Amino acid sequence: MELNTFSIVARCERTGQLGVAVSSAVPAVGSMCPYVIPGVGAISTQSWVNPNLAIDALKLMQLGASARDALDQVLSKDDDAALRQIGIIGREGDGVAWSGSSCTAWQAHFTGSDFAIQGNMLLGEATLLAMRAAWKSNAESDLGERLMRTLEAGDRAGGDFRGKQSAALKIMDKEWYPSVDLRVDEHTEPVAELRRVLNIAKVQLFPFIEGMPRREGASRTLPEEVTRMLLHSPTDRR
């Protein structure tokens, strides 16, 4: 399946969190593109998507390979590398990407310290330029908000030339369960809907996740007001 997509993979320099934000004009992009292993790396695999590129690259990075070396190794074993697009961020913030020559135009990528931004079948370069500017101008935000604003900037600038259908946001911290894993699988305005869900999750979900058991460090105590709120039906939570 060709996933004509715009995405960002990134690392938070302050916390070491790794994440992916992605949108596409196919359903359920969050089920196929983003891959994240805490303390190792984050990847978005797209265009004529090959999930094994992400899976194998992360395995190599777990064994000590840099993002660049992992990318080069997995592409060398893919006979259809010209059809692939992939962005990788490593634990040290090394951002690398590949846009094969046979990806559907307009396609390109930008990389830098702590990020890689990539897209294909776009209306033009404005999408990725807007995303890069948004990423750089929101350095004080937490990773979830920074990724969301970057995705929103790409969406406003044009995005996929076929339209809009799905979006996703995934972040891993130190635990093997995600600190953020939100998806909009089918919607006429998926990025806007993802923002709505994120805003709700900030109030109703993230405080609960922070109180979950951790293998590293102490869990935070769930605030009493959050406990009381979650006893109500969703429509009655304020």
PDB file of N, CA and C in Angstrom, residues 36-106:
ATOM      1  N   VAL A  36       8.233   3.092  17.579  1.00  0.00           N
ATOM      2  CA  VAL A  36       9.063   3.740  18.600  1.00  0.00           C
ATOM      3  C   VAL A  36       9.474   2.704  19.646  1.00  0.00           C
ATOM      4  N   ILE A  37      10.753   2.703  19.997  1.00  0.00           N
ATOM      5  CA  ILE A  37      11.250   1.919  21.126  1.00  0.00           C
ATOM      6  C   ILE A  37      11.915   2.894  22.095  1.00  0.00           C
ATOM      7  N   PRO A  38      11.500   2.883  23.365  1.00  0.00           N
ATOM      8  CA  PRO A  38      12.051   3.854  24.317  1.00  0.00           C
ATOM      9  C   PRO A  38      13.560   3.711  24.460  1.00  0.00           C
ATOM     10  N   GLY A  39      14.240   4.857  24.465  1.00  0.00           N
ATOM     11  CA  GLY A  39      15.677   4.860  24.626  1.00  0.00           C
ATOM     12  C   GLY A  39      16.455   4.351  23.432  1.00  0.00           C
ATOM     13  N   VAL A  40      15.756   4.095  22.322  1.00  0.00           N
ATOM     14  CA  VAL A  40      16.408   3.557  21.123  1.00  0.00           C
ATOM     15  C   VAL A  40      16.187   4.458  19.921  1.00  0.00           C
ATOM     16  N   GLY A  41      14.933   4.639  19.524  1.00  0.00           N
ATOM     17  CA  GLY A  41      14.667   5.468  18.356  1.00  0.00           C
ATOM     18  C   GLY A  41      13.202   5.509  18.001  1.00  0.00           C
ATOM     19  N   ALA A  42      12.882   6.400  17.072  1.00  0.00           N
ATOM     20  CA  ALA A  42      11.527   6.540  16.537  1.00  0.00           C
ATOM     21  C   ALA A  42      11.626   6.599  15.018  1.00  0.00           C
ATOM     22  N   ILE A  43      10.662   5.961  14.351  1.00  0.00           N
ATOM     23  CA  ILE A  43      10.700   5.842  12.893  1.00  0.00           C
ATOM     24  C   ILE A  43       9.308   6.041  12.319  1.00  0.00           C
ATOM     25  N   SER A  44       9.242   6.703  11.166  1.00  0.00           N
ATOM     26  CA  SER A  44       8.037   6.686  10.339  1.00  0.00           C
ATOM     27  C   SER A  44       8.422   6.092   8.992  1.00  0.00           C
ATOM     28  N   THR A  45       7.792   4.979   8.625  1.00  0.00           N
ATOM     29  CA  THR A  45       8.028   4.334   7.344  1.00  0.00           C
ATOM     30  C   THR A  45       6.810   4.573   6.470  1.00  0.00           C
ATOM     31  N   GLN A  46       7.011   5.086   5.255  1.00  0.00           N
ATOM     32  CA  GLN A  46       5.876   5.554   4.448  1.00  0.00           C
ATOM     33  C   GLN A  46       6.145   5.432   2.952  1.00  0.00           C
ATOM     34  N   SER A  47       5.337   6.068   2.129  1.00  0.00           N
ATOM     35  CA  SER A  47       5.266   5.887   0.683  1.00  0.00           C
ATOM     36  C   SER A  47       4.787   4.455   0.422  1.00  0.00           C
ATOM     37  N   TRP A  48       5.460   3.684  -0.460  1.00  0.00           N
ATOM     38  CA  TRP A  48       5.087   2.277  -0.604  1.00  0.00           C
ATOM     39  C   TRP A  48       5.671   1.564   0.611  1.00  0.00           C
ATOM     40  N   VAL A  49       4.872   1.565   1.679  1.00  0.00           N
ATOM     41  CA  VAL A  49       5.375   1.307   3.027  1.00  0.00           C
ATOM     42  C   VAL A  49       5.912  -0.115   3.186  1.00  0.00           C
ATOM     43  N   ASN A  50       7.065  -0.207   3.820  1.00  0.00           N
ATOM     44  CA  ASN A  50       7.660  -1.484   4.191  1.00  0.00           C
ATOM     45  C   ASN A  50       7.913  -1.452   5.694  1.00  0.00           C
ATOM     46  N   PRO A  51       7.004  -2.028   6.494  1.00  0.00           N
ATOM     47  CA  PRO A  51       7.181  -1.993   7.947  1.00  0.00           C
ATOM     48  C   PRO A  51       8.481  -2.630   8.412  1.00  0.00           C
ATOM     49  N   ASN A  52       8.988  -3.601   7.640  1.00  0.00           N
ATOM     50  CA  ASN A  52      10.214  -4.281   8.059  1.00  0.00           C
ATOM     51  C   ASN A  52      11.416  -3.344   8.106  1.00  0.00           C
ATOM     52  N   LEU A  53      11.386  -2.274   7.328  1.00  0.00           N
ATOM     53  CA  LEU A  53      12.473  -1.302   7.413  1.00  0.00           C
ATOM     54  C   LEU A  53      12.557  -0.725   8.821  1.00  0.00           C
ATOM     55  N   ALA A  54      11.407  -0.348   9.368  1.00  0.00           N
ATOM     56  CA  ALA A  54      11.376   0.221  10.716  1.00  0.00           C
ATOM     57  C   ALA A  54      11.720  -0.824  11.765  1.00  0.00           C
ATOM     58  N   ILE A  55      11.134  -1.995  11.640  1.00  0.00           N
ATOM     59  CA  ILE A  55      11.371  -3.059  12.622  1.00  0.00           C
ATOM     60  C   ILE A  55      12.846  -3.440  12.664  1.00  0.00           C
ATOM     61  N   ASP A  56      13.430  -3.644  11.484  1.00  0.00           N
ATOM     62  CA  ASP A  56      14.829  -4.078  11.429  1.00  0.00           C
ATOM     63  C   ASP A  56      15.789  -2.957  11.827  1.00  0.00           C
ATOM     64  N   ALA A  57      15.470  -1.722  11.450  1.00  0.00           N
ATOM     65  CA  ALA A  57      16.332  -0.600  11.828  1.00  0.00           C
ATOM     66  C   ALA A  57      16.372  -0.435  13.342  1.00  0.00           C
ATOM     67  N   LEU A  58      15.230  -0.565  13.998  1.00  0.00           N
ATOM     68  CA  LEU A  58      15.203  -0.440  15.456  1.00  0.00           C
ATOM     69  C   LEU A  58      15.968  -1.577  16.132  1.00  0.00           C
ATOM     70  N   LYS A  59      15.907  -2.772  15.555  1.00  0.00           N
ATOM     71  CA  LYS A  59      16.693  -3.884  16.103  1.00  0.00           C
ATOM     72  C   LYS A  59      18.186  -3.576  16.023  1.00  0.00           C
ATOM     73  N   LEU A  60      18.612  -3.035  14.883  1.00  0.00           N
ATOM     74  CA  LEU A  60      20.019  -2.675  14.723  1.00  0.00           C
ATOM     75  C   LEU A  60      20.426  -1.581  15.708  1.00  0.00           C
ATOM     76  N   MET A  61      19.537  -0.614  15.907  1.00  0.00           N
ATOM     77  CA  MET A  61      19.839   0.476  16.830  1.00  0.00           C
ATOM     78  C   MET A  61      19.896  -0.026  18.272  1.00  0.00           C
ATOM     79  N   GLN A  62      19.081  -1.026  18.608  1.00  0.00           N
ATOM     80  CA  GLN A  62      19.166  -1.632  19.937  1.00  0.00           C
ATOM     81  C   GLN A  62      20.538  -2.269  20.173  1.00  0.00           C
ATOM     82  N   LEU A  63      21.151  -2.737  19.083  1.00  0.00           N
ATOM     83  CA  LEU A  63      22.464  -3.376  19.175  1.00  0.00           C
ATOM     84  C   LEU A  63      23.609  -2.373  19.101  1.00  0.00           C
ATOM     85  N   GLY A  64      23.261  -1.076  18.962  1.00  0.00           N
ATOM     86  CA  GLY A  64      24.283  -0.047  18.995  1.00  0.00           C
ATOM     87  C   GLY A  64      24.517   0.710  17.708  1.00  0.00           C
ATOM     88  N   ALA A  65      23.830   0.351  16.635  1.00  0.00           N
ATOM     89  CA  ALA A  65      23.998   1.065  15.370  1.00  0.00           C
ATOM     90  C   ALA A  65      23.443   2.477  15.477  1.00  0.00           C
ATOM     91  N   SER A  66      24.077   3.411  14.797  1.00  0.00           N
ATOM     92  CA  SER A  66      23.536   4.765  14.715  1.00  0.00           C
ATOM     93  C   SER A  66      22.324   4.768  13.796  1.00  0.00           C
ATOM     94  N   ALA A  67      21.553   5.843  13.851  1.00  0.00           N
ATOM     95  CA  ALA A  67      20.403   5.960  12.952  1.00  0.00           C
ATOM     96  C   ALA A  67      20.856   5.878  11.499  1.00  0.00           C
ATOM     97  N   ARG A  68      21.951   6.547  11.152  1.00  0.00           N
ATOM     98  CA  ARG A  68      22.465   6.520   9.774  1.00  0.00           C
ATOM     99  C   ARG A  68      22.874   5.120   9.355  1.00  0.00           C
ATOM    100  N   ASP A  69      23.631   4.427  10.198  1.00  0.00           N
ATOM    101  CA  ASP A  69      24.066   3.081   9.844  1.00  0.00           C
ATOM    102  C   ASP A  69      22.880   2.132   9.712  1.00  0.00           C
ATOM    103  N   ALA A  70      21.913   2.254  10.618  1.00  0.00           N
ATOM    104  CA  ALA A  70      20.732   1.395  10.553  1.00  0.00           C
ATOM    105  C   ALA A  70      19.955   1.640   9.270  1.00  0.00           C
ATOM    106  N   LEU A  71      19.778   2.909   8.913  1.00  0.00           N
ATOM    107  CA  LEU A  71      19.059   3.237   7.681  1.00  0.00           C
ATOM    108  C   LEU A  71      19.781   2.668   6.464  1.00  0.00           C
ATOM    109  N   ASP A  72      21.080   2.870   6.396  1.00  0.00           N
ATOM    110  CA  ASP A  72      21.838   2.375   5.245  1.00  0.00           C
ATOM    111  C   ASP A  72      21.756   0.854   5.137  1.00  0.00           C
ATOM    112  N   GLN A  73      21.816   0.172   6.262  1.00  0.00           N
ATOM    113  CA  GLN A  73      21.790  -1.293   6.232  1.00  0.00           C
ATOM    114  C   GLN A  73      20.441  -1.831   5.765  1.00  0.00           C
ATOM    115  N   VAL A  74      19.346  -1.278   6.283  1.00  0.00           N
ATOM    116  CA  VAL A  74      18.040  -1.825   5.893  1.00  0.00           C
ATOM    117  C   VAL A  74      17.708  -1.493   4.440  1.00  0.00           C
ATOM    118  N   LEU A  75      18.105  -0.323   3.979  1.00  0.00           N
ATOM    119  CA  LEU A  75      17.839   0.029   2.580  1.00  0.00           C
ATOM    120  C   LEU A  75      18.645  -0.840   1.626  1.00  0.00           C
ATOM    121  N   SER A  76      19.844  -1.220   2.031  1.00  0.00           N
ATOM    122  CA  SER A  76      20.691  -2.039   1.159  1.00  0.00           C
ATOM    123  C   SER A  76      20.101  -3.420   0.912  1.00  0.00           C
ATOM    124  N   LYS A  77      19.191  -3.844   1.780  1.00  0.00           N
ATOM    125  CA  LYS A  77      18.579  -5.167   1.648  1.00  0.00           C
ATOM    126  C   LYS A  77      17.183  -5.112   1.031  1.00  0.00           C
ATOM    127  N   ASP A  78      16.728  -3.925   0.648  1.00  0.00           N
ATOM    128  CA  ASP A  78      15.388  -3.747   0.081  1.00  0.00           C
ATOM    129  C   ASP A  78      15.516  -3.495  -1.420  1.00  0.00           C
ATOM    130  N   ASP A  79      15.065  -4.447  -2.232  1.00  0.00           N
ATOM    131  CA  ASP A  79      15.163  -4.309  -3.686  1.00  0.00           C
ATOM    132  C   ASP A  79      14.316  -3.165  -4.225  1.00  0.00           C
ATOM    133  N   ASP A  80      13.345  -2.716  -3.430  1.00  0.00           N
ATOM    134  CA  ASP A  80      12.463  -1.630  -3.863  1.00  0.00           C
ATOM    135  C   ASP A  80      12.702  -0.360  -3.054  1.00  0.00           C
ATOM    136  N   ALA A  81      13.942  -0.121  -2.676  1.00  0.00           N
ATOM    137  CA  ALA A  81      14.261   1.050  -1.857  1.00  0.00           C
ATOM    138  C   ALA A  81      13.846   2.353  -2.521  1.00  0.00           C
ATOM    139  N   ALA A  82      13.819   2.387  -3.847  1.00  0.00           N
ATOM    140  CA  ALA A  82      13.438   3.614  -4.558  1.00  0.00           C
ATOM    141  C   ALA A  82      11.994   4.003  -4.298  1.00  0.00           C
ATOM    142  N   LEU A  83      11.180   3.045  -3.830  1.00  0.00           N
ATOM    143  CA  LEU A  83       9.768   3.311  -3.551  1.00  0.00           C
ATOM    144  C   LEU A  83       9.525   3.742  -2.103  1.00  0.00           C
ATOM    145  N   ARG A  84      10.543   3.692  -1.286  1.00  0.00           N
ATOM    146  CA  ARG A  84      10.349   3.906   0.150  1.00  0.00           C
ATOM    147  C   ARG A  84      10.658   5.334   0.574  1.00  0.00           C
ATOM    148  N   GLN A  85       9.989   5.733   1.634  1.00  0.00           N
ATOM    149  CA  GLN A  85      10.358   6.952   2.347  1.00  0.00           C
ATOM    150  C   GLN A  85      10.372   6.620   3.833  1.00  0.00           C
ATOM    151  N   ILE A  86      11.396   7.085   4.527  1.00  0.00           N
ATOM    152  CA  ILE A  86      11.531   6.734   5.933  1.00  0.00           C
ATOM    153  C   ILE A  86      12.293   7.831   6.664  1.00  0.00           C
ATOM    154  N   GLY A  87      11.849   8.135   7.864  1.00  0.00           N
ATOM    155  CA  GLY A  87      12.547   9.073   8.733  1.00  0.00           C
ATOM    156  C   GLY A  87      12.878   8.396  10.043  1.00  0.00           C
ATOM    157  N   ILE A  88      14.079   8.631  10.555  1.00  0.00           N
ATOM    158  CA  ILE A  88      14.542   7.983  11.786  1.00  0.00           C
ATOM    159  C   ILE A  88      15.171   9.023  12.706  1.00  0.00           C
ATOM    160  N   ILE A  89      14.865   8.915  13.994  1.00  0.00           N
ATOM    161  CA  ILE A  89      15.567   9.703  15.011  1.00  0.00           C
ATOM    162  C   ILE A  89      16.165   8.722  16.010  1.00  0.00           C
ATOM    163  N   GLY A  90      17.430   8.916  16.352  1.00  0.00           N
ATOM    164  CA  GLY A  90      18.090   8.039  17.299  1.00  0.00           C
ATOM    165  C   GLY A  90      18.079   8.597  18.706  1.00  0.00           C
ATOM    166  N   ARG A  91      18.560   7.803  19.637  1.00  0.00           N
ATOM    167  CA  ARG A  91      18.549   8.187  21.054  1.00  0.00           C
ATOM    168  C   ARG A  91      19.384   9.429  21.330  1.00  0.00           C
ATOM    169  N   GLU A  92      20.367   9.693  20.481  1.00  0.00           N
ATOM    170  CA  GLU A  92      21.212  10.870  20.654  1.00  0.00           C
ATOM    171  C   GLU A  92      20.691  12.077  19.882  1.00  0.00           C
ATOM    172  N   GLY A  93      19.539  11.922  19.232  1.00  0.00           N
ATOM    173  CA  GLY A  93      18.965  13.030  18.483  1.00  0.00           C
ATOM    174  C   GLY A  93      19.455  13.135  17.058  1.00  0.00           C
ATOM    175  N   ASP A  94      20.076  12.076  16.554  1.00  0.00           N
ATOM    176  CA  ASP A  94      20.565  12.074  15.181  1.00  0.00           C
ATOM    177  C   ASP A  94      19.408  11.768  14.231  1.00  0.00           C
ATOM    178  N   GLY A  95      18.994  12.781  13.469  1.00  0.00           N
ATOM    179  CA  GLY A  95      17.886  12.635  12.538  1.00  0.00           C
ATOM    180  C   GLY A  95      18.380  12.325  11.138  1.00  0.00           C
ATOM    181  N   VAL A  96      17.849  11.251  10.541  1.00  0.00           N
ATOM    182  CA  VAL A  96      18.207  10.872   9.178  1.00  0.00           C
ATOM    183  C   VAL A  96      16.935  10.500   8.431  1.00  0.00           C
ATOM    184  N   ALA A  97      16.983  10.554   7.111  1.00  0.00           N
ATOM    185  CA  ALA A  97      15.800  10.219   6.317  1.00  0.00           C
ATOM    186  C   ALA A  97      16.215   9.766   4.926  1.00  0.00           C
ATOM    187  N   TRP A  98      15.265   9.131   4.255  1.00  0.00           N
ATOM    188  CA  TRP A  98      15.452   8.664   2.883  1.00  0.00           C
ATOM    189  C   TRP A  98      14.152   8.896   2.128  1.00  0.00           C
ATOM    190  N   SER A  99      14.269   9.466   0.945  1.00  0.00           N
ATOM    191  CA  SER A  99      13.129   9.620   0.034  1.00  0.00           C
ATOM    192  C   SER A  99      13.532   9.020  -1.302  1.00  0.00           C
ATOM    193  N   GLY A 100      13.019   7.835  -1.605  1.00  0.00           N
ATOM    194  CA  GLY A 100      13.393   7.149  -2.831  1.00  0.00           C
ATOM    195  C   GLY A 100      12.964   7.900  -4.079  1.00  0.00           C
ATOM    196  N   SER A 101      13.707   7.703  -5.155  1.00  0.00           N
ATOM    197  CA  SER A 101      13.458   8.440  -6.399  1.00  0.00           C
ATOM    198  C   SER A 101      12.118   8.100  -7.032  1.00  0.00           C
ATOM    199  N   SER A 102      11.520   6.961  -6.665  1.00  0.00           N
ATOM    200  CA  SER A 102      10.233   6.562  -7.236  1.00  0.00           C
ATOM    201  C   SER A 102       9.046   6.885  -6.332  1.00  0.00           C
ATOM    202  N   CYS A 103       9.291   7.569  -5.207  1.00  0.00           N
ATOM    203  CA  CYS A 103       8.172   8.057  -4.395  1.00  0.00           C
ATOM    204  C   CYS A 103       7.377   9.071  -5.214  1.00  0.00           C
ATOM    205  N   THR A 104       6.074   9.110  -4.986  1.00  0.00           N
ATOM    206  CA  THR A 104       5.220  10.017  -5.748  1.00  0.00           C
ATOM    207  C   THR A 104       5.504  11.463  -5.364  1.00  0.00           C
ATOM    208  N   ALA A 105       5.713  12.304  -6.375  1.00  0.00           N
ATOM    209  CA  ALA A 105       5.977  13.726  -6.131  1.00  0.00           C
ATOM    210  C   ALA A 105       4.692  14.431  -5.660  1.00  0.00           C
ATOM    211  N   TRP A 106       4.837  15.529  -4.947  1.00  0.00           N
ATOM    212  CA  TRP A 106       6.061  16.135  -4.488  1.00  0.00           C
ATOM    213  C   TRP A 106       6.550  15.433  -3.235  1.00  0.00           C
TER     214      TRP A 106
END
